[in-house]
CSV table of C-alpha atoms and ligand atoms in Angstrom, one decimal:
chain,number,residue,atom,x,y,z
A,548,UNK,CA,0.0,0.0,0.0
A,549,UNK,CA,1.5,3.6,-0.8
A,550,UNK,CA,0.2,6.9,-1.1
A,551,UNK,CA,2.0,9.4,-3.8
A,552,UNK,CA,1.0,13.1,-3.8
A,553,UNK,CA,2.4,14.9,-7.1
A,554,UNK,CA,1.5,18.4,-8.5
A,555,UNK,CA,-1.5,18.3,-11.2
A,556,UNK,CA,-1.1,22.3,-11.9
A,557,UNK,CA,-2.6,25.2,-11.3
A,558,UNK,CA,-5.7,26.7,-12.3
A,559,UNK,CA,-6.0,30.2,-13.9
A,560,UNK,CA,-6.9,32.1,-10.9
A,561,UNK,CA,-3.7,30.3,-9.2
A,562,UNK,CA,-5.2,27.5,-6.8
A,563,UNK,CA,-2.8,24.3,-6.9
A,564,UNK,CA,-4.4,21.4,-7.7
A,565,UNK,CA,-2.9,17.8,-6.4
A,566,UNK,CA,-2.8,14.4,-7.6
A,567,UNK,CA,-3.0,11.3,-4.7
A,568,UNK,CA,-1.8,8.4,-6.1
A,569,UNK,CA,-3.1,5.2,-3.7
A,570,UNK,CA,-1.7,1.8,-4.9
A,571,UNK,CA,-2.2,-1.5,-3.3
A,572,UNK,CA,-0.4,-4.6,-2.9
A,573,UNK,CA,-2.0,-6.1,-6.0
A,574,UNK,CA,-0.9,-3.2,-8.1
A,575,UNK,CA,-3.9,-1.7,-8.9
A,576,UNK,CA,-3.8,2.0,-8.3
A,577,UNK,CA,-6.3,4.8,-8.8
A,578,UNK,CA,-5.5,8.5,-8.7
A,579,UNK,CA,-7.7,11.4,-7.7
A,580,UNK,CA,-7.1,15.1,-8.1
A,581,UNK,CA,-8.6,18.2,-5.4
A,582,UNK,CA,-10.4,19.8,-8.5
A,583,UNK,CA,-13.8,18.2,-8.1
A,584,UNK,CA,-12.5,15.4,-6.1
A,585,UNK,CA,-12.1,13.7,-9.4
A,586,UNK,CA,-11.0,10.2,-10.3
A,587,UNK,CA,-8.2,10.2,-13.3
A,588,UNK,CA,-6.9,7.1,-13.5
A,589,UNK,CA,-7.6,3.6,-12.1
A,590,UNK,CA,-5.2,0.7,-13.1
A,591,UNK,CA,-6.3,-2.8,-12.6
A,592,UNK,CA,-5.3,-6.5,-14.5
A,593,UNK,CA,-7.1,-7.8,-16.9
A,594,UNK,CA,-7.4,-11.6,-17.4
A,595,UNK,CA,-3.7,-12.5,-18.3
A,596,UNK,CA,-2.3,-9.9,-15.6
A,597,UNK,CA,-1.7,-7.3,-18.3
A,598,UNK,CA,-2.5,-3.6,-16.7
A,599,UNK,CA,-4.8,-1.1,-17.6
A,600,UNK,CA,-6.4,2.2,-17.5
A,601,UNK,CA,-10.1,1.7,-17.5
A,602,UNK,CA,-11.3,5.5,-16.5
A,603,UNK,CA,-12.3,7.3,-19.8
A,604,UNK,CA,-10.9,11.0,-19.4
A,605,UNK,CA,-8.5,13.1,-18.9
A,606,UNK,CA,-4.9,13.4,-18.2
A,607,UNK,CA,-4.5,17.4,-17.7
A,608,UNK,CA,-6.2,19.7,-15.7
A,609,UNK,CA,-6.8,22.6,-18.6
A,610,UNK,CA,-9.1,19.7,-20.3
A,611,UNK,CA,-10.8,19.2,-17.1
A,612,UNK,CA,-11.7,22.8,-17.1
A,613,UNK,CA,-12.4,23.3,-20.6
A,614,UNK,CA,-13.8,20.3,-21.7
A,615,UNK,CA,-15.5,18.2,-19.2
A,616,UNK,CA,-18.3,16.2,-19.4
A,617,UNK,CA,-18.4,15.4,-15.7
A,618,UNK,CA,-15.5,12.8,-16.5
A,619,UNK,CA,-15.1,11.0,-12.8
A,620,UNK,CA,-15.7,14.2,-11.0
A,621,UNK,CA,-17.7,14.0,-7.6
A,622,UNK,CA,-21.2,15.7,-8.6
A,623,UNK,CA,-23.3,17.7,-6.2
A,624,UNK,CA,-24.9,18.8,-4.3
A,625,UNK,CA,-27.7,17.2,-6.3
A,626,UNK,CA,-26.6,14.4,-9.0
A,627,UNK,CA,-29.1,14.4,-12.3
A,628,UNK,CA,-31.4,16.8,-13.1
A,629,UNK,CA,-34.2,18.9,-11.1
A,630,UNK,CA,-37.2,19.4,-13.5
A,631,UNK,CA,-37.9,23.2,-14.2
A,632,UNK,CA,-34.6,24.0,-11.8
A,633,UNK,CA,-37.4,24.7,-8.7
A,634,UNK,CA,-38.4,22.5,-5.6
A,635,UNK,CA,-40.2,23.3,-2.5
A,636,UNK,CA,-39.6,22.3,1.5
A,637,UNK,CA,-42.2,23.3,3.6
A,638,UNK,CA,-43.9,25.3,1.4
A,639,UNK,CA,-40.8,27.6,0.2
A,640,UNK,CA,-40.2,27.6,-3.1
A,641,UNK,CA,-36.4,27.2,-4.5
A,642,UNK,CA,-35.3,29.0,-7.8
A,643,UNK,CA,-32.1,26.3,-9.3
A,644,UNK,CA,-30.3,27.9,-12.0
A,645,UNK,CA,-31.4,26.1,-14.8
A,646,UNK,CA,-28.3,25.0,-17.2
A,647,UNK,CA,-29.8,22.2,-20.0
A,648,UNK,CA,-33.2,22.2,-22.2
A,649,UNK,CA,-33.8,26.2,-20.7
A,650,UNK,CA,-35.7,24.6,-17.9
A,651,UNK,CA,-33.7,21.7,-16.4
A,652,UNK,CA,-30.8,22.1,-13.6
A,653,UNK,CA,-28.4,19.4,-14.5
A,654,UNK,CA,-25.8,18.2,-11.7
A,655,UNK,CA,-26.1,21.6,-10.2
A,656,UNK,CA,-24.5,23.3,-12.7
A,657,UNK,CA,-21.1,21.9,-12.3
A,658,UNK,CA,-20.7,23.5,-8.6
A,659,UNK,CA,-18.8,20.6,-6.4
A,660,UNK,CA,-16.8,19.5,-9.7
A,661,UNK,CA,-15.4,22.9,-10.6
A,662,UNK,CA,-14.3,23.4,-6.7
A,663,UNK,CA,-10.5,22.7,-5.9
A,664,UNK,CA,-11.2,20.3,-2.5
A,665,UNK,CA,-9.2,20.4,0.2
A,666,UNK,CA,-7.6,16.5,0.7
A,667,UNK,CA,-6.3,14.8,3.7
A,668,UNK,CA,-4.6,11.1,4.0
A,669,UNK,CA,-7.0,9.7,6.0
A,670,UNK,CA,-4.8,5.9,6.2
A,671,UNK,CA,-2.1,4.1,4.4
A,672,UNK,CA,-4.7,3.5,1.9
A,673,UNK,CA,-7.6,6.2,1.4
A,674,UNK,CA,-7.6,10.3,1.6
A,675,UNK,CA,-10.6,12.5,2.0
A,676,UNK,CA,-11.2,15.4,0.4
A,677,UNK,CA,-14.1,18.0,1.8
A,678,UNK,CA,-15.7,21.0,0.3
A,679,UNK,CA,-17.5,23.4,2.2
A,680,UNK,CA,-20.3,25.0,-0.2
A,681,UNK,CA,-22.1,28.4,1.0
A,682,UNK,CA,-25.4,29.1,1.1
A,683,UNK,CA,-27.4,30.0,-2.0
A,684,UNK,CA,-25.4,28.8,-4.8
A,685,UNK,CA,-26.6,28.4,-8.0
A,686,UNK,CA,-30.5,28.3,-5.7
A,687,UNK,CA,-29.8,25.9,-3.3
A,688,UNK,CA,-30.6,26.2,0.4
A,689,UNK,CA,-27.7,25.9,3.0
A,690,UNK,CA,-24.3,25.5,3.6
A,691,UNK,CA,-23.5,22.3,3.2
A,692,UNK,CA,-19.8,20.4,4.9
A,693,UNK,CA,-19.3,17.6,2.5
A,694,UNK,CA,-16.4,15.1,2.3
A,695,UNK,CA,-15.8,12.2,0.3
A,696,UNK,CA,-13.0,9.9,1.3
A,697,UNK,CA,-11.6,7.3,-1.3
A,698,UNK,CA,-10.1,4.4,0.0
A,699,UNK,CA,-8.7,1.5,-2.5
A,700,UNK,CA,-8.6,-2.0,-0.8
A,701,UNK,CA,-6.4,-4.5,-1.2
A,702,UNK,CA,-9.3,-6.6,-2.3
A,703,UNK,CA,-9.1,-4.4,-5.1
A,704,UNK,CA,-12.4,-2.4,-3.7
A,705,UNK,CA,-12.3,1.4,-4.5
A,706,UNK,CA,-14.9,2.7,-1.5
A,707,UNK,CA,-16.0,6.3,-1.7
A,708,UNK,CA,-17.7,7.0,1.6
A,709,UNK,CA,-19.8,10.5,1.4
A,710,UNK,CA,-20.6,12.9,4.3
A,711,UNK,CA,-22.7,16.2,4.2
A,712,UNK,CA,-24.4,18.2,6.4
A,713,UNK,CA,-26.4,21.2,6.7
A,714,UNK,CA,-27.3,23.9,8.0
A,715,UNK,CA,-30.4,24.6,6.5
A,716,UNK,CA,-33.0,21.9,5.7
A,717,UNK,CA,-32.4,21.0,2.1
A,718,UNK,CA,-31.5,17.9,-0.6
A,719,UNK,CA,-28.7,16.5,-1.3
A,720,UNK,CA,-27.7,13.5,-3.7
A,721,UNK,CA,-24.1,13.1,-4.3
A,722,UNK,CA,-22.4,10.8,-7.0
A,723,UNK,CA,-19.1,10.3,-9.0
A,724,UNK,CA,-19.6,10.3,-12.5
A,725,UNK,CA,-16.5,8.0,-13.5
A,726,UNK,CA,-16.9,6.9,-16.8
A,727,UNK,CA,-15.8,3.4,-17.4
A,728,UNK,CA,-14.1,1.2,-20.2
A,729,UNK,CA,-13.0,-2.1,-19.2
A,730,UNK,CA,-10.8,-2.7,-22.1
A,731,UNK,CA,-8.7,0.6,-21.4
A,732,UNK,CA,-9.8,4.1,-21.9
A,733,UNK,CA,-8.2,4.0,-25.5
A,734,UNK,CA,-10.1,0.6,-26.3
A,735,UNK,CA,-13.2,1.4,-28.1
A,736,UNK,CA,-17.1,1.0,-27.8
A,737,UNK,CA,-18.2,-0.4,-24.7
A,738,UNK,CA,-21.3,-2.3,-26.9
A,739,UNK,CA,-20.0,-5.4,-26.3
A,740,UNK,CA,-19.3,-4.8,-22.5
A,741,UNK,CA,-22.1,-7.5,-20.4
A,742,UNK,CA,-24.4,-5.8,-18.3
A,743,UNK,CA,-26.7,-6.3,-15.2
A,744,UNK,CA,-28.3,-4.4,-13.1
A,745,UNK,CA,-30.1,-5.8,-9.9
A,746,UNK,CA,-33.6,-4.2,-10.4
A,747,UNK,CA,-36.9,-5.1,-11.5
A,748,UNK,CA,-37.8,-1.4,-11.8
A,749,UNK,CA,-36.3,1.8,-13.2
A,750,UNK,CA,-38.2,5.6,-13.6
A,751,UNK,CA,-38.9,6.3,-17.4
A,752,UNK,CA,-38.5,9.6,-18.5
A,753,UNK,CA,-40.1,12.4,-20.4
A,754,UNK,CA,-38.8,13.2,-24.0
A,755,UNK,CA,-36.4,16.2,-21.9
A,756,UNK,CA,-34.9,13.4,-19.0
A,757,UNK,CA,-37.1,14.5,-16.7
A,758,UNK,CA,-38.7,11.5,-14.4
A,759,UNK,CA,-42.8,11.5,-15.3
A,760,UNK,CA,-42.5,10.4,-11.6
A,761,UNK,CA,-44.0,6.4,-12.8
A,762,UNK,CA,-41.7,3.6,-11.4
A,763,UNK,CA,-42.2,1.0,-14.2
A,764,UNK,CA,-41.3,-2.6,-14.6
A,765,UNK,CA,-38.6,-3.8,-16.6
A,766,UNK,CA,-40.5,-6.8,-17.9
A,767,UNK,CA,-40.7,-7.6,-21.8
A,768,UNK,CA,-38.5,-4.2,-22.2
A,769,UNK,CA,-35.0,-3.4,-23.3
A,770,UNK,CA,-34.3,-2.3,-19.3
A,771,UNK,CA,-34.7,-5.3,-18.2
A,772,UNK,CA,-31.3,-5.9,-17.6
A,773,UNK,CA,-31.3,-8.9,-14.7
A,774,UNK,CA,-29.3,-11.0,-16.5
A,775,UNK,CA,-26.4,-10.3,-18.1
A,776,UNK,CA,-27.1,-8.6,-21.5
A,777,UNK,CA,-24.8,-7.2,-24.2
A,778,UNK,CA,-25.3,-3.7,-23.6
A,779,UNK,CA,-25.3,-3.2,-27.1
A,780,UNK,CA,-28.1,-5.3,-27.5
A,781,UNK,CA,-31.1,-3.4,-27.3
A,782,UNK,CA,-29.9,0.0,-27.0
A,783,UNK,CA,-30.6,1.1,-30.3
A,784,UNK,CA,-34.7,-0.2,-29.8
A,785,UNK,CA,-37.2,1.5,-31.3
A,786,UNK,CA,-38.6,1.7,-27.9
A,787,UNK,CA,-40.0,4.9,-26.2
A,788,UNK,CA,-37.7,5.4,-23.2
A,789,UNK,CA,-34.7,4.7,-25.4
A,790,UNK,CA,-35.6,7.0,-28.7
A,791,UNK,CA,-35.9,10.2,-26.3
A,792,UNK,CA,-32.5,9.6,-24.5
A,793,UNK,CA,-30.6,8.0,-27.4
A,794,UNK,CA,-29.8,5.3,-25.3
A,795,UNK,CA,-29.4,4.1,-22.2
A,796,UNK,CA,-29.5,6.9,-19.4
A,797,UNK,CA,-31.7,6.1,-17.0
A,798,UNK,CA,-32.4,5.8,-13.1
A,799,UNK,CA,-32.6,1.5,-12.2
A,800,UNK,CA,-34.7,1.3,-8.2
A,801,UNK,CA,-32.4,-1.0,-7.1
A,802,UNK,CA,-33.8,-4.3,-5.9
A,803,UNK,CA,-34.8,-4.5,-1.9
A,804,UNK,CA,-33.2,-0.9,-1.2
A,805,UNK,CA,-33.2,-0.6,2.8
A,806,UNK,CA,-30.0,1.2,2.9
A,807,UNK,CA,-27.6,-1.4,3.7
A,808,UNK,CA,-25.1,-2.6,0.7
A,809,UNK,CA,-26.4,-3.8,-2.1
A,810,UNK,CA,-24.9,-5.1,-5.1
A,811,UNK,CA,-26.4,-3.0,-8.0
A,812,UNK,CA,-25.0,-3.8,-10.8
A,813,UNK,CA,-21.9,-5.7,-12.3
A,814,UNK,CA,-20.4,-5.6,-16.0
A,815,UNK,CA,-17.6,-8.0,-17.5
A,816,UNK,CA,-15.5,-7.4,-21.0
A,817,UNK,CA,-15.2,-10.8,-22.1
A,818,UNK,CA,-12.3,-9.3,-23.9
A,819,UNK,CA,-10.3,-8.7,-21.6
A,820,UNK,CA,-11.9,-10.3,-18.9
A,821,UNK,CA,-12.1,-7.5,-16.4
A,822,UNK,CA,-15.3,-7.6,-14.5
A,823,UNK,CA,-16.9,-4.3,-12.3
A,824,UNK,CA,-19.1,-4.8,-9.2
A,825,UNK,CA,-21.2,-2.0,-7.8
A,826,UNK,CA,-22.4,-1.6,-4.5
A,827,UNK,CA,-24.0,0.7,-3.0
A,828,UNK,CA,-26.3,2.0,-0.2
A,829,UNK,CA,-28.4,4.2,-2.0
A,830,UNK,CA,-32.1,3.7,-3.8
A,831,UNK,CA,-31.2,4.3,-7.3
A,832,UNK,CA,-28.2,3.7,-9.7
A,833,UNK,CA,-28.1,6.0,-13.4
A,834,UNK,CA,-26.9,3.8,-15.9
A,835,UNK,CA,-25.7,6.0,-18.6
A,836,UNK,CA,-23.5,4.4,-21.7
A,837,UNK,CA,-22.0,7.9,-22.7
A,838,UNK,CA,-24.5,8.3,-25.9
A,839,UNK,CA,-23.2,12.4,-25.8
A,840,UNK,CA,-19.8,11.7,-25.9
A,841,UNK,CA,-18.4,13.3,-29.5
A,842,UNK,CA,-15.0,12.4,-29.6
A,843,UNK,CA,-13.5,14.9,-27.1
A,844,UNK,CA,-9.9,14.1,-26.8
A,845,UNK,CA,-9.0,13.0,-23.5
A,846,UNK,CA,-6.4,10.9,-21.9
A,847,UNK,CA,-3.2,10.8,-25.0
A,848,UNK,CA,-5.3,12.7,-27.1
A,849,UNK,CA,-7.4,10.0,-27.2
A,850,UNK,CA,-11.0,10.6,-28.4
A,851,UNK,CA,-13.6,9.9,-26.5
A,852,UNK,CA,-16.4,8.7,-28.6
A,853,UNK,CA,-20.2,8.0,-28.5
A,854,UNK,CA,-20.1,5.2,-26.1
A,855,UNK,CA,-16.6,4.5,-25.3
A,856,UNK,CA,-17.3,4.8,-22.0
A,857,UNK,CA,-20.3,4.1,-19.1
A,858,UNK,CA,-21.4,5.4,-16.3
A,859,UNK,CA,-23.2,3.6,-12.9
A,860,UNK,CA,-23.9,6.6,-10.9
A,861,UNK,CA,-25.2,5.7,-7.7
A,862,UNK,CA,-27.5,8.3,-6.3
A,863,UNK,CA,-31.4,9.3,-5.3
A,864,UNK,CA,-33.9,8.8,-7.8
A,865,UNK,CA,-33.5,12.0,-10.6
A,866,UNK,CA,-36.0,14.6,-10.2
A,867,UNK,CA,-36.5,13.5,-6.4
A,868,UNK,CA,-36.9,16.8,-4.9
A,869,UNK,CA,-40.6,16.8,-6.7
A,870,UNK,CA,-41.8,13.8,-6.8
A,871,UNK,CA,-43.5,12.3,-3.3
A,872,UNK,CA,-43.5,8.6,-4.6
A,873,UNK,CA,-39.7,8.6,-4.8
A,874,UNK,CA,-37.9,7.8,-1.7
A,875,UNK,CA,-36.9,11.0,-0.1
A,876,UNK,CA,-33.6,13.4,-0.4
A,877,UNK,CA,-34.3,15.9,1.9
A,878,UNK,CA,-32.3,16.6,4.9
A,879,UNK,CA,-32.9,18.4,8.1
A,880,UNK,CA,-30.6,21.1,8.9
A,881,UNK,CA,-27.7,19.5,11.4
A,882,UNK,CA,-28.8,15.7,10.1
A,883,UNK,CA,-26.1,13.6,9.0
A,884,UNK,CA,-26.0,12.4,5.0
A,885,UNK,CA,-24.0,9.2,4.8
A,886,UNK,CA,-23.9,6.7,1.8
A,887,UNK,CA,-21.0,4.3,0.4
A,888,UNK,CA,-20.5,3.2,-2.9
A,889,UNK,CA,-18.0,0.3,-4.1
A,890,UNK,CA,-16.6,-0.3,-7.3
A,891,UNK,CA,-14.5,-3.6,-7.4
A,892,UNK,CA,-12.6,-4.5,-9.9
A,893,UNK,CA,-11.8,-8.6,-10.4
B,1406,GLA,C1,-25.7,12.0,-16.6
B,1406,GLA,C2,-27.0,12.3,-17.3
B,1406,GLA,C3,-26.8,12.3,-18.7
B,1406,GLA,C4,-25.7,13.2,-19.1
B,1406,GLA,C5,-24.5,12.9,-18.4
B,1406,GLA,C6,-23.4,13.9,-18.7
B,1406,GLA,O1,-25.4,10.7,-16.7
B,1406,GLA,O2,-28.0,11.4,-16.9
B,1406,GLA,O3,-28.0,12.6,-19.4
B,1406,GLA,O4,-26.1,14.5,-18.9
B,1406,GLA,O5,-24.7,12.9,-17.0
B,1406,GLA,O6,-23.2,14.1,-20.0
């Protein structure tokens, strides 16, 4: 186990950012930078021992700034979108700023991944990086102490462990949005990538992503996902829920969701032979399989193409904030927000 911290630049109005390097006894390593808490790299075997990237991103801090599309940054302080960028608690009404589709506030607008964090080596093997976010930004209510620590096992588990609280009453849903390729970032399309997702429901959306606030069976449709399926399978269906988000991006209700660990979903690249395991406390998990990426270059100046890379963002149903069948994301002012997600990587 080691713990490397290097220099990842500076950003235009002079703020160092850092790089922590944690690598365990197995080799795998994964590195995370203080600007947005985000994940750049995470190394890991494939089936003949032969090491690999399998973060799609980026290498340099200027590209994070100028050309992200949330590429393994921590998102918050509410993941996915908030339909006409408004919600109420207790009968006040709160104005988002809305930032996709002139209506819709879409991962807050970028506020916790545009933040430099401050980070701490919490252990041989895991640092924690916390962000204090004032009052009012971008609409939302409260100032809100988060921290997410990463910790990288050496049963090859990466566990990001979130804390928030606040001093107001207000929501919170808090995800990283890595973007997986388990052939290596520079491998491809991730349509022959095997998929399942541990739930018999998921929330279908209206033609602008916003849940109609149903929770709908997966039965007889392309989302039904329980056994592994070829993600490429079904995703170009003529099917509804598929033609308005050109492919899969949509909220799966995890199966028996009581807020202990669950597994949620796991994907293997019979390629390669690297396999991903999600767990996760929360209700919901967004399975998104990067249908907007357009060939940005990222790591090597290596494009990153329509679905070259996926996402499992573990999180609150989207659209929670207004919709009363969905289990709740609201937090009383002083109450402590807690959730864990795994990824492991065999
Ligand atoms: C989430 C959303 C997608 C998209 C990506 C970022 O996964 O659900 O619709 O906005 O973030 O491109």
């Amino acid at each position: 186990m080691s713990i490397n911290i290097t220099d990842f630049g500076c950003l235009a109005d002079g703020k160092k950012v850092e790089k922590y390097l944690i690598t365990n006894s197995n080799g795998v390593s994964v590195s995370v930078v203080t600007y947005g808490a985000t994940l750049v790299s995470i190394n890991a075997p494939d089936k003949n021992g032969n090491v690999a990237d399998i973060l799609v991103g980026f290498d340099k801090l200027e590209d994070m700034v100028e050309k992200t599309d949330y590429q393994g940054v921590v998102v918050g302080p509410y993941a996915n979108r908030i339909g006409n960028s408004a919600f109420e608690i207790d009968g006040v009404k709160y104005n988002l700023v809305p930032n996709e589709n002139v209506t819709t506030c879409l991962h807050s607008c970028g506020e916790f991944n545009t933040a430099v964090w401050d980070a701490e080596v919490t252990g041989e093997n895991s640092v924690s990086f916390r962000y204090v976010s004032a009052d009012g930004i971008n609409g939302f209510p409260g100032t809100l102490d988060v921290a997410v620590k990463y910790t990288l096992t050496d049963e090859n588990e990466l566990k990001l462990e979130y804390d928030a609280v606040s001093d107001k009453k207000t929501v919170i849903n808090l995800t990283n949005h890595a973007y997986f390729n388990l052939g290596g970032y520079n491998s491809g399309s991730i349509l022959d990538h095997l998929i399942r997702i541990n739930a018999d429901k998921y929330t279908p959306v209206d033609k602008i992503s916003i849940p109609t606030g149903e929770i709908a069976t997966v039965e007889n449709t392309p989302f039904d996902l329980l056994k592994a399926t070829r993600v490429g399978d079904h995703i170009d269906d003529d099917f509804e829920q598929l033609v308005f988000t050109g492919g899969y991006d949509h909220n799966f209700c995890i199966n028996d969701y009581d807020g202990s660990m669950k597994l949620a979903a796991e994907v293997t690249d019979p390629d390669s032979g690297r396999k991903l395991e999600v767990y996760t406390d929360l209700p919901g998990i967004q399975f998104y399989a990067g249908n907007f990426l357009k060939g940005v270059e990222g790591k090597n100046n290596f494009p990153m193409n329509k679905r070259s890379g996926f996402c499992l963002e573990t999180q609150y149903y989207p659209d929670s904030p207004n919709q009363p069948a969905f289990p709740s994301c609201v937090f009383d002012a002083g109450e402590k927000y807690h959730t864990e997600t795994i990824f492991k990587f065999l």
